[in-house]
Short mmCIF file of C-alpha atoms in Angstrom, two decimals:
data_model
loop_
_atom_site.label_atom_id
_atom_site.label_comp_id
_atom_site.label_asym_id
_atom_site.label_seq_id
_atom_site.Cartn_x
_atom_site.Cartn_y
_atom_site.Cartn_z
CA MET H 1 -53.27 -2.09 -22.18
CA GLY H 2 -53.65 1.66 -21.84
CA LEU H 3 -50.86 4.17 -22.09
CA ALA H 4 -50.78 4.79 -18.35
CA ALA H 5 -50.57 1.09 -17.59
CA GLY H 6 -47.81 0.64 -20.13
CA VAL H 7 -45.82 3.47 -18.60
CA ALA H 8 -46.28 1.93 -15.15
CA VAL H 9 -45.06 -1.45 -16.34
CA LEU H 10 -42.07 0.15 -18.04
CA ALA H 11 -41.22 2.09 -14.89
CA ALA H 12 -41.42 -1.08 -12.82
CA VAL H 13 -39.09 -2.90 -15.20
CA VAL H 14 -36.60 -0.02 -15.15
CA GLY H 15 -36.79 0.03 -11.37
CA LEU H 16 -36.02 -3.66 -11.16
CA VAL H 17 -33.07 -3.28 -13.49
CA LEU H 18 -31.67 -0.36 -11.52
CA SER H 19 -32.23 -2.24 -8.30
CA SER H 20 -30.33 -5.21 -9.59
CA VAL H 21 -27.50 -3.00 -10.83
CA LEU H 22 -27.30 -0.50 -7.97
CA GLY H 23 -29.33 -1.59 -4.97
CA ALA H 24 -27.94 -5.11 -4.98
CA SER H 25 -24.44 -3.97 -5.94
CA PRO H 26 -21.73 -6.05 -4.28
CA HIS H 27 -19.99 -2.76 -3.49
CA LYS H 28 -22.56 -2.15 -0.75
CA GLU H 29 -21.75 -5.41 0.99
CA VAL H 30 -18.28 -5.79 2.46
CA LEU H 31 -17.20 -9.23 3.66
CA LEU H 32 -15.07 -9.45 6.81
CA GLN H 33 -12.28 -12.00 6.25
CA SER H 34 -10.10 -13.17 9.11
CA ALA H 35 -6.42 -13.77 8.44
CA ALA H 36 -6.65 -17.57 8.29
CA SER H 37 -9.98 -18.00 6.48
CA THR H 38 -9.96 -19.14 2.87
CA GLY H 39 -13.09 -17.21 1.97
CA PRO H 40 -15.53 -17.80 -0.90
CA ASP H 41 -14.47 -19.09 -4.31
CA PRO H 42 -10.70 -19.38 -3.75
CA PHE H 43 -8.46 -19.47 -6.79
CA THR H 44 -5.95 -21.79 -5.13
CA PRO H 45 -5.38 -23.71 -1.91
CA SER H 46 -3.78 -21.63 0.81
CA THR H 47 -0.15 -20.72 0.16
CA GLY H 48 0.16 -18.47 3.21
CA GLN H 49 2.69 -19.17 5.92
CA ALA H 50 1.23 -19.05 9.43
CA ALA H 51 2.40 -16.06 11.46
CA THR H 52 4.04 -16.99 14.74
CA ALA H 53 3.06 -13.67 16.30
CA THR H 54 0.16 -11.29 15.80
CA PRO H 55 1.15 -8.00 14.19
CA SER H 56 0.21 -4.93 16.19
CA PRO H 57 -1.59 -2.17 14.28
CA ALA H 58 0.60 0.34 12.49
CA ALA H 59 1.52 3.05 14.95
CA THR H 60 0.86 6.25 13.00
CA MET H 61 -2.06 6.45 10.63
CA PRO H 62 -3.85 9.43 9.11
CA SER H 63 -7.16 10.55 10.54
CA PRO H 64 -10.25 8.75 9.23
CA THR H 65 -12.17 10.29 6.34
CA ALA H 66 -15.88 11.02 6.43
CA ASN H 67 -16.56 7.34 5.77
CA GLY H 68 -14.18 6.23 8.53
CA ILE H 69 -11.58 5.04 6.03
CA ARG H 70 -7.93 6.01 6.33
CA GLY H 71 -5.86 6.35 3.18
CA VAL H 72 -2.26 5.22 3.71
CA PRO H 73 0.46 5.33 1.02
CA GLY H 74 2.02 1.96 0.29
CA SER H 75 5.44 3.43 1.06
CA THR H 76 4.53 4.10 4.70
CA ALA H 77 7.18 2.58 6.94
CA GLY H 78 5.64 0.02 9.27
CA LEU H 79 2.46 -0.39 7.26
CA TYR H 80 3.49 -4.02 6.77
CA GLY H 81 5.00 -6.61 9.06
CA GLY H 82 6.82 -9.87 8.70
CA SER H 83 9.49 -12.16 10.05
CA MET H 84 13.05 -11.48 9.00
CA HIS H 85 14.39 -13.90 6.37
CA THR H 86 10.98 -15.62 6.23
CA SER H 87 8.40 -15.37 3.46
CA SER H 88 4.77 -15.15 4.53
CA CYS H 89 3.67 -16.72 1.24
CA ASP H 90 4.81 -19.77 -0.73
CA VAL H 91 5.18 -17.97 -4.05
CA GLY H 92 6.49 -20.99 -5.93
CA ARG H 93 3.50 -23.10 -4.96
CA LEU H 94 1.11 -20.33 -6.00
CA VAL H 95 2.75 -20.07 -9.42
CA ARG H 96 2.76 -23.83 -9.94
CA PHE H 97 -0.91 -24.16 -9.13
CA LEU H 98 -2.01 -21.35 -11.45
CA THR H 99 0.13 -22.49 -14.37
CA ALA H 100 -1.24 -26.02 -13.96
CA ASN H 101 -4.81 -24.69 -14.26
CA ARG H 102 -4.91 -22.64 -17.44
CA ASP H 103 -8.50 -21.48 -17.10
CA LYS H 104 -7.79 -20.08 -13.67
CA GLU H 105 -4.53 -18.60 -14.86
CA ARG H 106 -6.34 -16.68 -17.64
CA ALA H 107 -9.03 -15.46 -15.26
CA TRP H 108 -6.40 -14.45 -12.70
CA ALA H 109 -4.40 -12.56 -15.31
CA GLY H 110 -7.53 -10.76 -16.50
CA VAL H 111 -8.12 -9.34 -13.03
CA GLU H 112 -4.57 -8.02 -12.81
CA GLY H 113 -4.64 -6.71 -16.38
CA ILE H 114 -1.73 -8.81 -17.65
CA ASP H 115 -1.24 -11.60 -20.17
CA ALA H 116 -1.62 -15.14 -18.89
CA ALA H 117 1.95 -15.90 -19.97
CA ALA H 118 3.19 -13.12 -17.68
CA VAL H 119 1.58 -14.54 -14.51
CA PRO H 120 4.72 -16.33 -13.19
CA SER H 121 7.03 -13.35 -13.67
CA TYR H 122 4.44 -10.95 -12.29
CA ILE H 123 3.92 -12.98 -9.10
CA HIS H 124 7.68 -13.32 -8.60
CA SER H 125 7.97 -9.52 -8.83
CA LEU H 126 5.71 -9.12 -5.78
CA THR H 127 6.82 -8.98 -2.15
CA PRO H 128 5.41 -11.15 0.68
CA VAL H 129 4.40 -9.23 3.83
CA LEU H 130 1.73 -9.24 6.53
CA LEU H 131 -0.93 -6.58 6.95
CA ARG H 132 -0.64 -4.61 10.20
CA ALA H 133 -4.07 -2.99 9.96
CA ASP H 134 -7.53 -4.16 8.88
CA THR H 135 -7.48 -3.27 5.18
CA ARG H 136 -10.21 -2.67 2.58
CA VAL H 137 -9.71 -4.27 -0.83
CA THR H 138 -11.61 -5.60 -3.80
CA ASN H 139 -11.22 -9.37 -3.65
CA HIS H 140 -11.66 -11.71 -6.62
CA GLY H 141 -12.66 -15.36 -6.47
CA TYR H 142 -13.16 -17.99 -9.16
CA ARG H 143 -16.51 -19.61 -9.91
CA ASN H 144 -18.01 -21.31 -12.98
CA GLY H 145 -14.97 -20.64 -15.12
CA ALA H 146 -14.78 -16.91 -14.47
CA ALA H 147 -13.46 -14.45 -11.91
CA THR H 148 -15.88 -13.09 -9.34
CA SER H 149 -15.58 -9.77 -7.51
CA PHE H 150 -16.53 -8.74 -4.00
CA GLN H 151 -15.56 -6.12 -1.44
CA SER H 152 -13.79 -7.32 1.67
CA VAL H 153 -11.91 -6.31 4.81
CA LEU H 154 -8.70 -8.27 5.36
CA GLN H 155 -7.77 -8.70 9.00
CA ALA H 156 -4.43 -7.47 10.30
CA GLY H 157 -2.06 -10.43 10.11
CA THR H 158 -3.24 -11.51 6.66
CA ALA H 159 -0.43 -12.67 4.38
CA VAL H 160 -0.41 -10.73 1.11
CA LEU H 161 1.85 -10.02 -1.85
CA VAL H 162 2.36 -6.33 -2.62
CA ASP H 163 3.70 -4.59 -5.73
CA ASP H 164 6.42 -1.96 -6.02
CA ARG H 165 3.92 0.78 -5.11
CA GLY H 166 2.97 -1.04 -1.91
CA LEU H 167 -0.49 -2.08 -3.12
CA PRO H 168 -1.83 -5.50 -2.01
CA ARG H 169 -2.14 -7.69 -5.12
CA VAL H 170 -2.61 -11.25 -3.84
CA ARG H 171 -4.18 -12.78 -0.74
CA CYS H 172 -2.07 -15.82 0.02
CA ALA H 173 -4.72 -17.74 1.98
CA CYS H 174 -6.74 -18.24 -1.21
CA GLY H 175 -4.51 -17.13 -4.09
CA ASN H 176 -7.06 -14.49 -5.01
CA PRO H 177 -5.91 -11.42 -6.93
CA LEU H 178 -6.63 -8.11 -5.20
CA THR H 179 -7.33 -4.64 -6.54
CA PRO H 180 -8.12 -1.31 -4.80
CA PRO H 181 -11.51 -1.16 -3.11
CA ALA H 182 -14.71 0.41 -4.43
CA LEU H 183 -15.72 2.77 -1.63
CA VAL H 184 -19.39 3.64 -1.17
CA ALA H 185 -21.31 5.48 1.49
CA ASN H 186 -22.88 3.41 4.26
CA PRO H 187 -21.50 -0.04 3.34
CA ARG H 188 -22.98 -3.10 5.02
CA TYR H 189 -20.35 -5.28 6.66
CA THR H 190 -21.07 -9.01 6.70
CA GLY H 191 -19.30 -12.05 8.09
CA GLN H 192 -17.76 -12.84 11.44
CA ALA H 193 -15.96 -9.92 13.09
CA TRP H 194 -12.80 -10.46 15.13
CA PRO H 195 -12.34 -8.96 18.62
CA SER H 196 -10.17 -6.01 17.51
CA TYR H 197 -12.34 -5.09 14.51
CA GLN H 198 -13.57 -1.49 14.38
CA PRO H 199 -15.00 0.06 11.19
CA SER H 200 -13.34 3.36 12.13
CA ASN H 201 -9.90 1.70 12.09
CA LEU H 202 -9.98 0.46 8.50
CA VAL H 203 -7.30 1.57 6.06
CA VAL H 204 -7.09 1.76 2.29
CA VAL H 205 -3.61 1.42 0.84
CA THR H 206 -2.91 3.99 -1.88
CA ALA H 207 -0.12 3.74 -4.43
CA ALA H 208 3.26 5.11 -3.42
CA PRO H 209 4.18 8.21 -5.42
CA ARG H 210 6.98 6.33 -7.17
CA PRO H 211 8.20 2.72 -7.43
CA MET H 212 10.02 1.52 -4.35
CA VAL H 213 13.27 -0.41 -4.11
CA THR H 214 12.78 -1.61 -0.53
CA ILE H 215 9.89 -1.87 1.93
CA ILE H 216 10.49 -0.94 5.56
CA VAL H 217 8.90 -3.74 7.60
CA VAL H 218 8.24 -4.27 11.30
CA ASN H 219 9.52 -7.58 12.67
CA ILE H 220 6.48 -9.14 14.35
CA GLN H 221 8.76 -11.30 16.50
CA ASP H 222 10.45 -8.56 18.51
CA GLY H 223 9.27 -5.19 17.15
CA SER H 224 12.56 -4.40 15.43
CA TRP H 225 12.72 -3.01 11.88
CA PHE H 226 14.18 -4.38 8.68
CA GLU H 227 14.11 -3.61 4.99
CA ARG H 228 13.00 -6.08 2.35
CA PHE H 229 13.89 -5.59 -1.28
CA VAL H 230 10.89 -5.45 -3.59
CA GLY H 231 10.41 -8.87 -5.18
CA ASP H 232 12.65 -10.60 -2.63
CA LYS H 233 11.23 -13.36 -0.46
CA GLY H 234 13.28 -12.56 2.65
CA GLY H 235 16.71 -13.85 1.74
CA GLN H 236 18.23 -10.36 1.54
CA ASP H 237 16.48 -8.80 4.55
CA LYS H 238 18.64 -6.32 6.44
CA PRO H 239 18.02 -4.76 9.86
CA VAL H 240 17.53 -1.00 9.89
CA PRO H 241 17.06 1.52 12.71
CA PRO H 242 13.51 2.67 13.45
CA PRO H 243 12.54 5.39 11.00
CA THR H 244 12.36 8.94 12.29
CA THR H 245 9.21 9.49 10.23
CA GLN H 246 6.56 6.95 9.34
CA PRO H 247 6.46 7.45 5.54
CA SER H 248 9.41 5.63 3.96
CA GLU H 249 9.09 7.88 0.95
CA SER H 250 7.77 11.41 1.31
CA PRO H 251 5.69 12.97 -1.47
CA SER H 252 7.23 15.50 -3.82
CA PRO H 253 7.58 18.90 -2.16
CA SER H 254 5.43 21.80 -3.28
CA PRO H 255 6.97 24.42 -5.60
CA SER H 256 7.30 26.89 -2.72
CA ALA H 257 8.94 24.27 -0.55
CA SER H 258 11.29 23.36 -3.39
CA ALA H 259 12.22 26.99 -3.82
CA SER H 260 12.96 27.49 -0.15
CA SER H 261 14.86 24.21 -0.05
CA SER H 262 17.03 25.15 -3.02
CA ALA H 263 17.62 28.57 -1.54
CA SER H 264 18.74 27.13 1.75
CA SER H 265 20.98 24.57 0.08
CA SER H 266 22.75 27.04 -2.28
CA PRO H 267 26.17 28.27 -1.17
CA PRO H 268 26.30 31.74 0.44
CA PRO H 269 27.51 34.63 -1.76
CA PRO H 270 31.14 35.68 -1.35
CA PRO H 271 31.70 38.40 1.25
CA SER H 272 31.84 41.94 -0.11
CA THR H 273 35.14 43.85 0.08
CA ALA H 274 33.49 47.26 0.16
CA THR H 275 33.75 49.16 3.43
CA THR H 276 30.44 50.99 3.03
CA SER H 277 27.00 49.42 3.02
CA PRO H 278 24.55 50.09 0.17
CA SER H 279 22.23 51.94 2.55
CA SER H 280 24.86 54.64 3.23
CA GLY H 281 24.48 56.03 -0.29
CA PRO H 282 27.21 56.73 -2.86
CA SER H 283 30.61 57.65 -1.53
CA THR H 284 34.14 57.94 -2.75
CA PRO H 285 35.78 54.53 -2.76
CA THR H 286 38.45 54.25 -0.15
CA THR H 287 41.24 51.83 0.33
CA PRO H 288 40.30 49.29 3.00
CA ALA H 289 42.31 49.69 6.15
CA THR H 290 44.55 46.84 7.00
CA SER H 291 45.47 45.72 10.46
CA PRO H 292 49.14 46.02 11.31
CA PRO H 293 51.03 42.77 11.47
CA ALA H 294 50.99 41.15 14.85
CA SER H 295 54.81 41.28 14.92
CA SER H 296 55.14 45.05 14.33
CA PRO H 297 55.85 47.20 17.42
CA PRO H 298 53.16 49.54 18.72
CA PRO H 299 53.34 53.18 17.58
CA PRO H 300 55.10 55.60 19.95
#
């Protein structure tokens, strides 16, 4: 074989390798998953509790980015829904199934970046809620003894477990661990779309700026609001008034804002006792005049 032919063969091989790595990347294909569907390669049977009402989309969302994706902090009030005093996920059943299947438990832990022995405590630290917007995630199934990975859109109403930064970590309908999505230009959406699905309405949940103590949730039964403690399964839910602003936890203020805030919050300086203003120039100090007592008679 000549040099030119060898170079051509080598180029073809390299092209095939790049095509298999990039062109056929699962990041380009995004699977649409309805709230009730199990999806491919589930880790566990469904542990999600059926919602008795359909959550309405979160009211206030940022404008879409160039790719039509909206980034929403996990601390945004009303990002998640639920029913007061009711868990949307059977956490105990999820833990029991994973700990009874050690191979799956190890694969599951590897996705979340924790030790297999920490799986029960980690899952119990998460909070069950319902998505209120179609949400992009990286989903992970289990096949042939190992974890798989694929991009997906989870329909509003999907039962998930979120961490203390508000990030979805488990999809309850399949027990699959979730991680943030891999966003690419011009993704190809596959699967069965639901009537309300619009690619321009997708959201990506970003980590809250600091760990949260409670999550402000919309009650899907009547539209009221309640707070759920992080890691609680609904037993300590408390009603709260509707928030005045959507984010439940605002980002740290800028240095200039901090300066103006501290200036406005500092006590005012004590009033001056001088009778002349600085702009009047130097003058001989004088004794301040005092008003006569109210009880003294007027001068003749």
